[in-house]
Short mmCIF file of C-alpha atoms in Angstrom, two decimals:
data_model
loop_
_atom_site.label_atom_id
_atom_site.label_comp_id
_atom_site.label_asym_id
_atom_site.label_seq_id
_atom_site.Cartn_x
_atom_site.Cartn_y
_atom_site.Cartn_z
CA MET A 1 -119.41 11.15 2.45
CA GLU A 2 -117.24 9.76 -0.33
CA ALA A 3 -115.97 6.16 -0.20
CA LEU A 4 -112.25 5.54 0.30
CA THR A 5 -112.16 3.12 -2.61
CA ASN A 6 -114.14 3.30 -5.80
CA ARG A 7 -115.28 -0.29 -5.51
CA LEU A 8 -118.69 0.73 -4.22
CA LYS A 9 -121.40 -0.14 -6.74
CA PRO A 10 -124.98 1.10 -6.54
CA VAL A 11 -127.57 -1.65 -6.13
CA ASP A 12 -130.67 -1.63 -8.30
CA ARG A 13 -133.65 -1.99 -5.98
CA HIS A 14 -136.50 -1.98 -8.51
CA LYS A 15 -139.51 -4.20 -7.89
CA MET A 16 -139.37 -7.58 -9.65
CA SER A 17 -142.11 -8.37 -12.08
CA LEU A 18 -144.26 -11.49 -11.84
CA TRP A 19 -142.20 -13.18 -14.57
CA GLU A 20 -138.99 -12.51 -12.61
CA ARG A 21 -140.50 -13.65 -9.30
CA ILE A 22 -141.44 -17.12 -10.56
CA TYR A 23 -137.86 -17.69 -11.82
CA LEU A 24 -138.94 -19.57 -14.95
CA PRO A 25 -136.50 -17.81 -17.29
CA ALA A 26 -133.60 -18.67 -14.95
CA VAL A 27 -134.72 -22.32 -14.72
CA PHE A 28 -135.00 -22.59 -18.51
CA LYS A 29 -131.55 -21.03 -18.96
CA GLY A 30 -130.11 -23.61 -16.58
CA MET A 31 -131.85 -26.46 -18.42
CA VAL A 32 -130.48 -25.22 -21.77
CA ILE A 33 -126.95 -25.17 -20.37
CA THR A 34 -127.42 -28.68 -18.93
CA LEU A 35 -128.74 -30.06 -22.23
CA ARG A 36 -125.91 -28.41 -24.16
CA HIS A 37 -123.31 -30.12 -21.95
CA PHE A 38 -125.22 -33.41 -21.98
CA PHE A 39 -124.43 -34.01 -25.66
CA LYS A 40 -120.80 -32.87 -25.55
CA ARG A 41 -117.85 -35.24 -25.39
CA LYS A 42 -117.16 -36.44 -21.86
CA ALA A 43 -114.06 -35.10 -20.10
CA THR A 44 -113.55 -38.19 -17.96
CA ILE A 45 -111.44 -41.14 -19.08
CA SER A 46 -112.05 -44.79 -18.21
CA TYR A 47 -108.55 -45.23 -16.82
CA PRO A 48 -107.64 -48.88 -17.07
CA GLU A 49 -109.01 -49.17 -20.60
CA GLN A 50 -107.85 -45.76 -21.82
CA VAL A 51 -104.53 -44.09 -21.09
CA ARG A 52 -104.47 -40.32 -20.86
CA PRO A 53 -101.91 -38.67 -23.16
CA PHE A 54 -99.42 -36.59 -21.22
CA SER A 55 -97.55 -33.47 -22.15
CA PRO A 56 -93.89 -33.96 -23.15
CA VAL A 57 -92.88 -31.82 -20.16
CA PHE A 58 -94.80 -33.94 -17.62
CA ARG A 59 -92.74 -34.66 -14.51
CA GLY A 60 -93.54 -37.81 -12.57
CA LEU A 61 -91.78 -40.27 -10.30
CA GLN A 62 -88.01 -39.91 -9.85
CA ILE A 63 -85.49 -42.59 -10.77
CA LEU A 64 -81.77 -43.00 -10.19
CA ASN A 65 -79.96 -43.72 -13.42
CA ARG A 66 -77.18 -46.20 -14.21
CA ASP A 67 -74.67 -46.17 -17.04
CA GLU A 68 -74.49 -48.86 -19.73
CA GLU A 69 -72.10 -50.93 -17.60
CA GLY A 70 -74.58 -51.05 -14.70
CA ARG A 71 -72.74 -48.65 -12.40
CA GLU A 72 -74.66 -46.03 -10.44
CA ASN A 73 -74.35 -42.47 -11.74
CA CYS A 74 -75.01 -40.81 -8.37
CA THR A 75 -71.87 -39.54 -6.63
CA ALA A 76 -73.69 -38.25 -3.52
CA CYS A 77 -72.71 -34.65 -4.20
CA GLY A 78 -75.92 -33.46 -2.53
CA LEU A 79 -76.83 -30.85 -5.15
CA CYS A 80 -80.23 -32.41 -5.73
CA ALA A 81 -81.01 -32.26 -1.99
CA LEU A 82 -79.88 -28.63 -1.85
CA ALA A 83 -81.92 -27.67 -4.89
CA CYS A 84 -85.11 -29.31 -3.59
CA PRO A 85 -87.37 -26.52 -2.27
CA ALA A 86 -89.54 -29.00 -0.35
CA GLU A 87 -86.54 -30.72 1.29
CA ALA A 88 -87.85 -34.09 0.14
CA ILE A 89 -84.46 -35.67 -0.63
CA THR A 90 -82.10 -37.03 2.03
CA MET A 91 -78.84 -38.80 1.35
CA GLU A 92 -75.75 -40.14 3.04
CA CYS A 93 -72.51 -40.70 1.19
CA ALA A 94 -69.91 -43.43 1.57
CA GLU A 95 -66.50 -44.22 0.12
CA ARG A 96 -66.13 -46.91 -2.51
CA LYS A 97 -64.13 -49.89 -1.27
CA PRO A 98 -61.57 -51.72 -3.40
CA GLY A 99 -63.30 -54.25 -5.65
CA GLU A 100 -66.53 -52.20 -5.97
CA GLU A 101 -65.51 -50.46 -9.21
CA HIS A 102 -68.19 -52.41 -11.07
CA LEU A 103 -70.91 -50.93 -8.80
CA TYR A 104 -70.06 -47.21 -8.60
CA ARG A 105 -68.51 -44.82 -11.13
CA GLU A 106 -66.75 -42.50 -8.69
CA GLU A 107 -65.00 -42.86 -5.33
CA LYS A 108 -68.07 -41.51 -3.51
CA TYR A 109 -71.52 -43.00 -3.80
CA ALA A 110 -74.90 -42.60 -2.13
CA ALA A 111 -75.14 -45.19 0.63
CA LYS A 112 -78.61 -43.92 1.54
CA TYR A 113 -80.84 -42.03 -0.89
CA GLU A 114 -84.46 -41.36 0.03
CA ILE A 115 -87.20 -39.26 -1.51
CA ASN A 116 -90.30 -38.45 0.51
CA MET A 117 -93.00 -38.36 -2.16
CA LEU A 118 -95.47 -36.70 0.22
CA ARG A 119 -93.20 -33.66 0.26
CA CYS A 120 -92.11 -33.73 -3.40
CA ILE A 121 -93.71 -31.04 -5.56
CA PHE A 122 -92.39 -32.47 -8.87
CA CYS A 123 -90.64 -29.21 -9.76
CA GLY A 124 -87.73 -30.90 -11.55
CA LEU A 125 -85.02 -28.86 -9.81
CA CYS A 126 -83.31 -32.05 -8.60
CA GLU A 127 -83.02 -33.23 -12.20
CA GLU A 128 -81.57 -29.90 -13.34
CA ALA A 129 -79.10 -29.68 -10.44
CA CYS A 130 -77.58 -33.13 -10.93
CA PRO A 131 -74.20 -32.81 -12.69
CA LYS A 132 -73.91 -36.57 -13.37
CA ASP A 133 -77.40 -37.09 -14.91
CA ALA A 134 -78.24 -39.49 -12.10
CA VAL A 135 -81.71 -38.17 -11.19
CA TYR A 136 -84.51 -38.19 -13.75
CA LEU A 137 -88.20 -37.51 -13.49
CA THR A 138 -90.06 -40.13 -15.49
CA GLU A 139 -93.49 -40.13 -17.08
CA THR A 140 -94.84 -42.40 -14.34
CA PHE A 141 -97.39 -41.47 -11.70
CA ALA A 142 -96.47 -41.76 -8.06
CA PRO A 143 -98.51 -44.80 -6.98
CA SER A 144 -101.06 -44.67 -4.19
CA ASN A 145 -100.55 -46.25 -0.82
CA TYR A 146 -102.43 -46.75 2.43
CA ASN A 147 -99.76 -45.60 4.88
CA ARG A 148 -97.27 -42.74 4.96
CA ASN A 149 -94.19 -44.97 5.14
CA GLY A 150 -95.01 -46.38 1.70
CA PHE A 151 -94.35 -42.96 0.15
CA ILE A 152 -90.73 -42.81 1.26
CA TYR A 153 -88.75 -44.37 -1.57
CA GLY A 154 -85.29 -45.68 -0.83
CA LYS A 155 -82.37 -46.16 -3.15
CA GLU A 156 -83.37 -49.73 -4.01
CA ASP A 157 -86.83 -48.50 -5.08
CA LEU A 158 -85.45 -45.70 -7.25
CA LEU A 159 -82.56 -47.42 -9.05
CA ILE A 160 -83.33 -48.63 -12.56
CA PRO A 161 -82.57 -52.28 -13.37
CA ASP A 162 -79.03 -53.40 -14.14
CA PRO A 163 -78.46 -53.53 -17.93
CA LYS A 164 -76.38 -56.69 -17.65
CA THR A 165 -78.92 -58.76 -15.72
CA ASP A 166 -82.15 -57.17 -17.05
CA PRO A 167 -81.57 -55.42 -20.40
CA GLU A 168 -85.30 -55.17 -21.22
CA GLY A 169 -86.11 -53.60 -17.84
CA PHE A 170 -83.16 -51.21 -18.25
CA ALA A 171 -84.37 -50.07 -21.69
CA LYS A 172 -87.94 -49.67 -20.44
CA ALA A 173 -86.83 -47.69 -17.38
CA ARG A 174 -84.64 -45.39 -19.47
CA GLY A 175 -87.60 -44.45 -21.66
CA SER A 176 -87.76 -41.64 -24.19
CA ARG A 177 -86.85 -38.79 -21.85
CA ILE A 178 -83.40 -40.14 -20.97
CA ASN A 179 -82.58 -41.19 -24.51
CA ASN A 180 -83.56 -37.73 -25.71
CA PRO A 181 -82.69 -35.23 -22.93
CA GLN A 182 -84.54 -32.33 -24.54
CA GLY A 183 -87.77 -33.95 -23.33
CA HIS A 184 -89.11 -34.73 -26.79
CA GLY A 185 -90.30 -38.31 -26.87
CA ASN A 186 -90.69 -40.52 -29.86
CA GLU A 187 -92.93 -38.57 -32.21
CA ARG A 188 -95.66 -40.75 -33.61
#
């Protein structure tokens, strides 16, 4: 009877010789491979002392951007939440009150903005969907935590520092990716 698929392979059932039965050639082959890898450069990095170089297209922790006057760029349009395939972003919008022009650029702003980092897949679709350049993925790892609630970042955790009160923190948070939107950092 012929097999339905042609994946059937005949098995060689010849008797093993004494040399094959004691497995010495296989053991020596394994030792040669081990010794060859023993003298190669190690793949691991001693993290605190050495920093791993990342690709220019690395996507890390999200931030909410401000303009040079310190106003929030986010207008709570919800496009980032709609674009997120993991549904990690939740937001609630509110109307700007008179006298808050120095805090928000538009009439609407995000009163509540949360990202659940346990759901986030770092795809970058939120960054691409944002029409106001308010959401950016930085070159920072998502930090570790001991409980699940620590991975839900609110608006106060995601906003970069105010350029008027903390210009150094603002410049550091903006980084190379925001200054150069094509993703090419400072070439060294």
